[in-house]
CSV table of C-alpha atoms in Angstrom, one decimal:
chain,number,residue,atom,x,y,z
D,1305,MET,CA,76.9,98.5,87.3
D,1306,THR,CA,79.1,96.1,85.3
D,1307,LEU,CA,81.8,94.0,86.3
D,1308,LYS,CA,85.1,92.4,85.9
D,1309,VAL,CA,86.5,90.5,88.9
D,1310,ARG,CA,89.5,88.4,88.7
D,1311,ILE,CA,91.0,86.8,92.7
D,1312,GLU,CA,94.6,86.1,92.2
D,1313,ALA,CA,94.3,84.0,95.2
D,1314,PRO,CA,94.7,81.4,96.3
D,1315,THR,CA,94.9,80.3,93.3
D,1316,THR,CA,93.4,76.1,94.2
D,1317,PRO,CA,89.8,75.8,95.2
D,1318,LEU,CA,89.5,74.3,98.5
D,1319,ILE,CA,91.3,75.8,102.0
D,1320,SER,CA,93.3,74.0,104.0
D,1321,SER,CA,96.1,76.4,104.9
D,1322,LEU,CA,95.2,78.4,108.3
D,1323,ALA,CA,96.3,81.1,107.3
D,1324,THR,CA,95.3,82.6,103.4
D,1325,PRO,CA,96.2,85.1,101.5
D,1326,ILE,CA,92.9,86.5,99.5
D,1327,LYS,CA,94.1,88.8,96.5
D,1328,GLY,CA,92.4,90.3,93.4
D,1329,TRP,CA,90.8,92.5,91.5
D,1330,ILE,CA,87.9,95.1,90.4
D,1331,SER,CA,86.6,96.5,87.0
D,1332,ALA,CA,83.6,97.9,87.1
D,1333,ASP,CA,83.1,101.4,85.4
D,1334,GLU,CA,80.9,102.9,88.8
D,1335,TYR,CA,83.2,103.3,92.0
D,1336,PRO,CA,81.2,100.1,94.7
D,1337,LYS,CA,79.0,101.4,97.9
D,1338,ALA,CA,80.3,98.4,99.7
D,1339,VAL,CA,82.6,95.4,99.2
D,1340,SER,CA,83.7,92.8,101.4
D,1341,ILE,CA,85.0,89.4,102.3
D,1342,ARG,CA,82.3,86.6,104.3
D,1343,TYR,CA,82.6,83.3,105.3
D,1344,GLY,CA,79.0,82.4,107.6
D,1345,GLY,CA,78.7,85.1,109.7
D,1346,SER,CA,82.2,87.1,110.2
D,1347,GLU,CA,84.1,89.5,107.7
D,1348,VAL,CA,87.5,89.2,107.1
D,1349,PRO,CA,89.7,92.6,107.7
D,1350,LEU,CA,89.8,93.7,104.1
D,1351,ARG,CA,92.0,96.5,102.8
D,1352,ILE,CA,92.0,98.3,99.7
D,1353,ILE,CA,93.7,99.5,97.2
D,1354,GLU,CA,94.8,101.5,93.6
D,1355,ARG,CA,95.6,99.4,90.1
D,1356,PRO,CA,96.9,101.9,87.5
D,1357,ASP,CA,97.1,98.0,85.5
D,1358,VAL,CA,93.4,97.3,86.1
D,1359,GLU,CA,92.3,100.7,84.4
D,1360,ARG,CA,95.4,100.4,82.2
D,1361,ALA,CA,93.9,97.0,80.7
D,1362,PHE,CA,90.6,98.7,81.1
D,1363,PRO,CA,90.4,102.5,79.8
D,1364,GLY,CA,87.2,104.2,81.7
D,1365,ASN,CA,87.3,101.7,84.1
D,1366,PHE,CA,87.6,102.5,88.2
D,1367,GLY,CA,91.1,99.6,88.8
D,1368,ILE,CA,89.9,97.8,92.3
D,1369,GLY,CA,91.8,96.3,94.7
D,1370,PHE,CA,92.0,94.4,97.6
D,1371,ASN,CA,94.6,92.2,100.3
D,1372,ALA,CA,93.1,90.4,103.5
D,1373,LYS,CA,94.6,87.0,105.1
D,1374,LEU,CA,91.4,84.4,106.3
D,1375,ASP,CA,93.7,83.3,109.7
D,1376,PHE,CA,92.9,81.3,111.7
D,1377,ARG,CA,95.9,80.7,114.0
D,1378,LEU,CA,94.2,82.3,117.0
D,1379,GLU,CA,91.0,82.1,117.3
D,1380,TYR,CA,88.3,79.8,114.4
D,1381,VAL,CA,84.7,78.6,114.2
D,1382,ASP,CA,83.3,75.8,112.5
D,1383,THR,CA,80.5,76.8,110.9
D,1384,GLY,CA,79.2,74.4,108.6
D,1385,LYS,CA,78.8,77.0,106.3
D,1386,ALA,CA,81.9,76.0,103.9
D,1387,SER,CA,82.4,79.5,101.3
D,1388,VAL,CA,83.8,82.4,101.9
D,1389,ASP,CA,83.1,85.0,99.2
D,1390,LEU,CA,83.5,88.4,98.2
D,1391,MET,CA,80.5,90.6,98.2
D,1392,ILE,CA,80.4,93.5,96.4
D,1393,ASP,CA,77.1,95.7,97.0
D,1394,GLY,CA,75.1,92.7,97.9
D,1395,GLU,CA,76.0,91.0,95.3
D,1396,ARG,CA,78.4,87.5,96.0
D,1397,HIS,CA,81.4,86.3,94.1
D,1398,PRO,CA,83.0,82.9,95.3
D,1399,ILE,CA,86.3,83.0,95.8
D,1400,ALA,CA,87.2,79.2,97.8
D,1401,SER,CA,85.6,77.1,100.3
D,1402,LEU,CA,87.0,75.4,103.4
D,1403,ASP,CA,87.7,72.4,104.4
D,1404,HIS,CA,87.0,71.9,107.7
D,1405,SER,CA,88.4,69.5,108.5
D,1406,ALA,CA,92.1,70.2,107.3
D,1407,ILE,CA,91.8,72.7,109.1
D,1408,SER,CA,90.5,71.1,112.0
D,1409,ALA,CA,93.6,70.1,112.0
D,1410,GLY,CA,95.4,72.3,111.4
D,1411,ILE,CA,95.2,73.7,115.0
D,1412,ASP,CA,95.7,71.3,116.5
D,1413,ASN,CA,99.1,70.7,115.2
D,1414,TRP,CA,99.9,74.6,115.3
D,1415,LYS,CA,98.4,74.7,119.3
D,1416,GLN,CA,101.5,71.0,120.3
D,1417,THR,CA,104.0,73.2,117.8
D,1418,LYS,CA,103.8,76.2,120.0
D,1419,LYS,CA,103.6,74.6,123.3
D,1420,GLN,CA,107.6,72.5,121.9
D,1421,LYS,CA,108.7,75.5,121.6
D,1422,MET,CA,107.5,77.4,125.2
D,1423,GLU,CA,109.4,74.5,127.0
D,1424,VAL,CA,112.7,74.5,124.5
D,1425,ILE,CA,112.7,78.3,124.9
D,1426,ALA,CA,112.4,78.4,128.7
D,1427,ARG,CA,114.9,76.5,128.9
D,1428,ILE,CA,117.7,78.6,127.2
D,1429,ALA,CA,115.9,81.9,128.3
D,1430,ALA,CA,118.4,84.7,129.5
D,1431,CYS,CA,117.8,88.2,130.6
D,1432,PRO,CA,118.0,90.2,127.6
D,1433,VAL,CA,119.3,93.1,129.6
D,1434,CYS,CA,122.8,91.6,132.4
D,1435,ARG,CA,122.6,87.8,129.8
D,1436,SER,CA,122.3,85.9,133.3
D,1437,ASP,CA,120.3,82.6,133.3
D,1438,LEU,CA,116.2,83.1,133.8
D,1439,GLU,CA,114.5,79.8,135.9
D,1440,ILE,CA,111.1,79.3,134.0
D,1441,THR,CA,108.9,76.9,135.2
D,1442,ASP,CA,105.1,76.3,133.7
D,1443,SER,CA,102.7,78.2,135.9
D,1444,GLN,CA,104.3,81.3,135.3
D,1445,SER,CA,103.2,84.1,133.6
D,1446,ALA,CA,105.7,86.4,135.2
D,1447,ILE,CA,109.9,86.5,135.2
D,1448,PHE,CA,112.1,87.7,137.1
D,1449,CYS,CA,115.6,88.5,136.4
D,1450,ARG,CA,117.1,87.2,140.6
D,1451,SER,CA,121.0,89.4,139.4
D,1452,CYS,CA,119.3,92.9,137.8
D,1453,SER,CA,115.7,92.7,138.4
D,1454,SER,CA,114.4,93.1,135.5
D,1455,VAL,CA,110.5,91.6,135.2
D,1456,TYR,CA,109.6,90.1,132.2
D,1457,TYR,CA,106.3,88.2,130.6
D,1458,ARG,CA,105.0,85.3,128.6
D,1459,ASN,CA,101.7,83.6,127.9
D,1460,SER,CA,100.8,79.9,126.7
D,1461,THR,CA,102.5,81.0,122.9
D,1462,ASN,CA,104.7,83.7,123.3
D,1463,PHE,CA,107.9,84.8,125.7
D,1464,ASP,CA,107.5,89.2,125.9
D,1465,PHE,CA,111.3,90.3,126.5
D,1466,LEU,CA,110.4,93.9,125.8
D,1467,PRO,CA,109.5,95.9,128.7
D,1468,GLN,CA,108.5,99.5,127.3
D,1469,TYR,CA,112.7,100.5,128.1
D,1470,LEU,CA,113.3,98.7,125.4
D,1471,ARG,CA,111.2,99.2,123.0
D,1472,ASP,CA,112.2,103.0,124.0
D,1473,GLU,CA,115.6,102.6,123.9
D,1474,PHE,CA,115.4,100.9,120.2
D,1475,ARG,CA,112.7,103.0,118.9
D,1476,LEU,CA,110.2,101.5,118.6
D,1477,VAL,CA,106.7,102.7,117.7
D,1478,GLU,CA,103.8,100.5,117.0
D,1479,THR,CA,103.6,99.7,113.1
D,1480,GLU,CA,100.0,99.1,110.9
D,1481,ASN,CA,102.2,97.6,108.3
D,1482,VAL,CA,103.2,93.6,108.2
D,1483,SER,CA,105.8,91.4,108.2
D,1484,ALA,CA,105.2,88.4,106.4
D,1485,HIS,CA,108.2,87.4,103.8
D,1486,PRO,CA,107.6,83.6,103.5
D,1487,TYR,CA,110.8,81.8,103.5
D,1488,PRO,CA,112.3,81.3,100.6
D,1489,ASN,CA,114.6,78.2,98.7
D,1490,GLU,CA,117.6,79.3,99.9
D,1491,GLY,CA,116.8,79.2,103.3
D,1492,LYS,CA,114.1,76.6,103.3
D,1493,LYS,CA,117.1,74.8,102.6
D,1494,PHE,CA,119.1,76.3,105.2
D,1495,PHE,CA,116.7,74.9,108.1
D,1496,LYS,CA,116.0,71.8,106.9
D,1497,GLU,CA,121.1,70.7,106.6
D,1498,ILE,CA,120.4,71.9,110.7
D,1499,ILE,CA,117.1,71.2,111.6
D,1500,ASP,CA,117.9,67.1,109.9
D,1501,ARG,CA,121.0,66.9,112.4
D,1502,GLY,CA,118.6,67.0,114.9
D,1503,GLY,CA,119.7,71.5,115.4
D,1504,LEU,CA,117.4,74.2,116.7
D,1505,VAL,CA,117.6,77.6,114.4
D,1506,LEU,CA,117.1,81.1,115.3
D,1507,ASP,CA,114.7,83.4,113.1
D,1508,MET,CA,115.9,86.6,114.1
D,1509,GLY,CA,112.7,89.1,112.6
D,1510,ALA,CA,111.0,86.7,111.6
D,1511,GLY,CA,107.4,88.4,110.6
D,1512,ASP,CA,104.1,85.8,110.8
D,1513,GLN,CA,105.9,82.4,109.5
D,1514,ALA,CA,102.1,81.2,107.7
D,1515,HIS,CA,104.4,77.5,108.5
D,1516,ILE,CA,105.7,76.9,112.4
D,1517,HIS,CA,108.2,74.3,113.5
D,1518,PRO,CA,109.1,73.4,116.7
D,1519,SER,CA,112.7,73.8,115.5
D,1520,ILE,CA,112.6,77.1,114.7
D,1521,ILE,CA,112.5,79.4,117.0
D,1522,CYS,CA,111.2,82.6,115.9
D,1523,THR,CA,111.9,86.0,117.6
D,1524,GLU,CA,110.0,89.8,116.8
D,1525,VAL,CA,109.4,93.1,118.2
D,1526,VAL,CA,105.9,92.5,117.1
D,1527,ALA,CA,103.7,89.9,118.8
D,1528,TYR,CA,102.1,87.9,115.5
D,1529,PRO,CA,100.2,84.3,115.9
D,1530,ALA,CA,104.1,82.7,114.4
D,1531,THR,CA,106.1,84.8,117.4
D,1532,ASP,CA,108.0,83.1,120.1
D,1533,VAL,CA,110.2,85.6,121.7
D,1534,LEU,CA,108.6,88.9,122.0
D,1535,SER,CA,112.4,90.4,121.8
D,1536,VAL,CA,114.5,92.8,119.5
D,1537,GLY,CA,118.2,91.2,117.6
D,1538,GLN,CA,120.1,93.6,120.0
D,1539,ARG,CA,119.7,92.7,123.6
D,1540,LEU,CA,118.7,88.5,121.9
D,1541,PRO,CA,117.3,86.9,125.7
D,1542,PHE,CA,119.1,83.3,124.9
D,1543,ARG,CA,122.0,82.3,126.3
D,1544,ASP,CA,125.3,81.4,125.0
D,1545,GLN,CA,125.3,79.5,122.5
D,1546,SER,CA,122.0,78.0,122.5
D,1547,PHE,CA,121.7,77.6,118.9
D,1548,ASP,CA,122.9,75.4,115.8
D,1549,GLY,CA,121.2,78.0,113.7
D,1550,VAL,CA,120.7,81.6,113.2
D,1551,TYR,CA,118.9,83.2,110.3
D,1552,THR,CA,117.7,86.1,109.4
D,1553,ASN,CA,115.9,88.1,106.4
D,1554,ALA,CA,115.3,91.8,105.4
D,1555,VAL,CA,115.5,93.1,108.7
D,1556,LEU,CA,119.2,94.3,109.6
D,1557,GLU,CA,118.4,97.5,106.8
D,1558,HIS,CA,115.5,98.4,109.9
D,1559,VAL,CA,117.9,97.7,112.4
D,1560,THR,CA,119.4,100.9,114.9
D,1561,ASP,CA,123.0,99.1,115.0
D,1562,PRO,CA,123.4,95.8,112.8
D,1563,PHE,CA,126.6,95.2,114.4
D,1564,ALA,CA,125.4,94.9,117.3
D,1565,CYS,CA,122.5,92.0,116.1
D,1566,ALA,CA,124.9,89.9,113.6
D,1567,GLU,CA,127.6,90.2,117.7
D,1568,GLU,CA,124.2,88.7,119.5
D,1569,LEU,CA,123.6,86.4,116.7
D,1570,MET,CA,126.8,85.2,117.2
D,1571,ARG,CA,127.0,85.4,120.7
D,1572,VAL,CA,124.6,82.5,120.4
D,1573,LEU,CA,126.0,80.3,118.3
D,1574,LYS,CA,127.3,77.3,118.6
D,1575,PRO,CA,131.1,76.4,117.4
D,1576,GLY,CA,130.4,75.2,113.7
D,1577,GLY,CA,127.2,76.5,113.6
D,1578,LYS,CA,125.8,78.6,110.5
D,1579,VAL,CA,124.7,82.2,109.4
D,1580,PHE,CA,122.7,82.8,107.4
D,1581,CYS,CA,121.3,86.3,105.9
D,1582,SER,CA,120.0,88.3,103.6
D,1583,VAL,CA,120.2,92.2,103.5
D,1584,PRO,CA,118.8,94.7,100.6
D,1585,PHE,CA,121.4,96.6,99.1
D,1586,LEU,CA,119.3,98.3,95.7
D,1587,GLN,CA,115.8,99.3,97.4
D,1588,PRO,CA,113.8,102.6,97.9
D,1589,GLU,CA,114.1,103.0,101.5
D,1590,HIS,CA,110.7,101.3,103.3
D,1591,GLY,CA,109.5,101.5,106.5
D,1592,TYR,CA,108.7,98.9,108.7
D,1593,PRO,CA,108.4,101.2,110.1
D,1594,HIS,CA,111.8,103.2,109.7
D,1595,HIS,CA,114.4,102.4,107.1
D,1596,TYR,CA,117.9,102.8,108.1
D,1597,TYR,CA,121.4,100.9,106.3
D,1598,ASN,CA,121.3,99.0,103.3
D,1599,MET,CA,124.4,96.5,102.3
D,1600,THR,CA,126.7,95.5,99.6
D,1601,GLN,CA,128.0,92.1,99.5
D,1602,ASP,CA,130.9,93.2,101.2
D,1603,GLY,CA,129.1,95.6,103.4
D,1604,LEU,CA,127.1,92.1,104.9
D,1605,THR,CA,130.4,90.0,104.0
D,1606,ASN,CA,132.2,92.1,107.5
D,1607,LEU,CA,129.2,92.0,109.8
D,1608,PHE,CA,130.4,88.6,110.2
D,1609,THR,CA,134.1,87.9,109.3
D,1610,ARG,CA,135.1,90.7,111.5
D,1611,LEU,CA,133.8,88.5,114.2
D,1612,GLY,CA,135.6,85.4,113.9
D,1613,ALA,CA,133.3,83.9,110.9
D,1614,THR,CA,134.4,82.0,107.7
D,1615,PRO,CA,132.5,82.9,104.7
D,1616,LEU,CA,130.7,79.4,103.0
D,1617,GLU,CA,128.8,81.2,99.9
D,1618,LYS,CA,128.0,84.9,99.0
D,1619,ALA,CA,125.4,85.1,96.3
D,1620,THR,CA,122.7,87.5,94.3
D,1621,PRO,CA,119.6,85.1,94.8
D,1622,ASN,CA,116.2,85.1,92.7
D,1623,TRP,CA,114.7,87.5,94.4
D,1624,GLY,CA,117.7,90.0,94.4
D,1625,HIS,CA,118.1,90.2,91.2
D,1626,PRO,CA,118.9,93.7,89.1
D,1627,LEU,CA,116.0,93.6,87.3
D,1628,TYR,CA,113.6,93.9,90.4
D,1629,ALA,CA,116.0,96.5,91.4
D,1630,GLY,CA,114.6,98.7,88.6
D,1631,GLN,CA,111.6,97.6,88.2
D,1632,TRP,CA,111.0,98.5,91.8
D,1633,PHE,CA,112.6,102.0,91.6
D,1634,LEU,CA,110.8,102.5,89.0
D,1635,SER,CA,107.5,101.8,89.5
D,1636,SER,CA,108.5,103.8,93.4
D,1637,TYR,CA,109.3,106.6,90.6
D,1638,LEU,CA,105.9,106.7,89.5
D,1639,HIS,CA,104.1,106.3,92.3
D,1640,TYR,CA,105.2,109.7,93.0
D,1641,LEU,CA,105.0,112.4,90.3
D,1642,PRO,CA,101.2,113.8,88.9
D,1643,VAL,CA,99.6,112.1,87.5
D,1644,GLU,CA,100.6,113.7,84.0
D,1645,ASN,CA,104.0,113.8,84.4
D,1646,ARG,CA,103.3,109.7,85.5
D,1647,LYS,CA,102.3,109.1,82.7
D,1648,LYS,CA,103.9,111.3,80.3
D,1649,MET,CA,106.9,108.6,81.7
D,1650,GLU,CA,105.0,105.7,81.1
D,1651,SER,CA,105.2,106.7,77.9
D,1652,LEU,CA,108.9,106.7,77.4
D,1653,SER,CA,111.5,103.5,75.8
D,1654,ILE,CA,114.6,103.0,77.6
D,1655,ALA,CA,116.8,105.1,75.2
D,1656,GLU,CA,114.2,108.6,75.6
D,1657,PHE,CA,114.2,107.1,79.5
D,1658,LEU,CA,117.7,107.6,79.6
D,1659,LYS,CA,118.4,111.1,77.9
D,1660,LEU,CA,116.4,112.7,80.8
D,1661,ARG,CA,117.7,116.2,81.7
D,1662,ARG,CA,118.5,116.7,85.2
D,1663,SER,CA,117.1,120.4,84.2
D,1664,ALA,CA,114.2,122.3,86.3
D,1665,LYS,CA,112.9,122.4,83.2
D,1666,GLU,CA,111.9,119.0,83.4
D,1667,PRO,CA,109.0,118.1,84.7
D,1668,ILE,CA,109.3,114.5,85.5
D,1669,PHE,CA,112.6,115.8,87.1
D,1670,SER,CA,111.4,119.2,88.6
D,1671,SER,CA,108.1,117.5,89.8
D,1672,LEU,CA,108.9,114.4,91.9
D,1673,SER,CA,107.4,114.9,96.2
D,1674,ALA,CA,110.2,115.5,98.4
D,1675,GLU,CA,108.5,111.8,99.7
D,1676,GLY,CA,110.3,110.6,97.0
D,1677,MET,CA,113.2,112.8,96.9
D,1678,ARG,CA,114.1,110.8,99.6
D,1679,VAL,CA,112.7,107.3,98.9
D,1680,LEU,CA,114.1,107.4,96.0
D,1681,ALA,CA,117.6,109.3,96.5
D,1682,CYS,CA,120.9,108.7,94.7
D,1683,ALA,CA,122.7,109.7,97.7
D,1684,THR,CA,122.5,111.8,101.1
D,1685,TYR,CA,123.0,113.8,103.0
D,1686,ALA,CA,122.9,115.7,107.1
D,1687,THR,CA,124.7,118.2,109.4
D,1688,PHE,CA,124.7,118.0,112.9
D,1689,LEU,CA,125.7,120.4,115.8
D,1690,LYS,CA,128.0,119.0,118.8
D,1691,SER,CA,126.7,119.2,122.2
């Protein structure tokens, strides 16, 4: 077998962080029988994906992509082996080496930061059902609301304010999708401004952040290692006016009621506190597993100004550039076409693409899959019957 291997991440030869994405591609004249990533005696969970870009670059070869995450936040054993390797049919391809001392120090810091955050949350927690203050001590694993008799739970890393009836009410389902948006520069600036003044920030729908801070409380509907509080945005389990800043990025499109979420964010925000909220406008439907709403800038503004908030800044960030919208839609459109029509569309110039007819006689128009029609719809409609 003839192989070409490219490691796209990590980009440095030494891994020192607790959570490190690993990704890359393989070009081969034969499809590999076994692909894995290993360090010491451990195997890292791996996802194999299609890489049509690699196949285009190396005609006649298979293009195979791989994604994984080397994660030491919950479990780490110093095996004495410093190498992380990609194994292809028994052949070793080095990825990087492990900095065991830096990883061990990072784990100690992670645990201490988590402990600090659990103490902060215990002081500001409230029942998400009736909003009564909760009395929480270090020794409790079960938390009882004296007002409405609701029961919640905690462990050493998070509080669980999501009993099954709230999961059912807000249509939460199990998903293999992982939310892992790193903080953009605009978000980092927002956090720094508030934290430098000694403030506390809520990150609603934080995803699985690789780095945590004692002054940033992360809520999620999935118990990622970085999650501090399991809760829904429509029922935040915090007392009124608990935070100096609230932050949410790429979340409100996935909730059943973004207006209720905005009301909750404003409720837990102190007077004079600041909101950072980013939402999609022109993006294909992308489930987590649900995708309910996209918003214009005016729509996002209205969410908070109707509640008395004063706009400070409205902008389109680099990650929201219109070019990205066009690329996302076009690449998704290609994905939902049969292979033969995908190749035809890829060969079109922009001028030729703009002249395509919306006709059943045009294969690029008529052969788009039903899922593609739904995910990329320019408009949609529905009819209903009143009970």
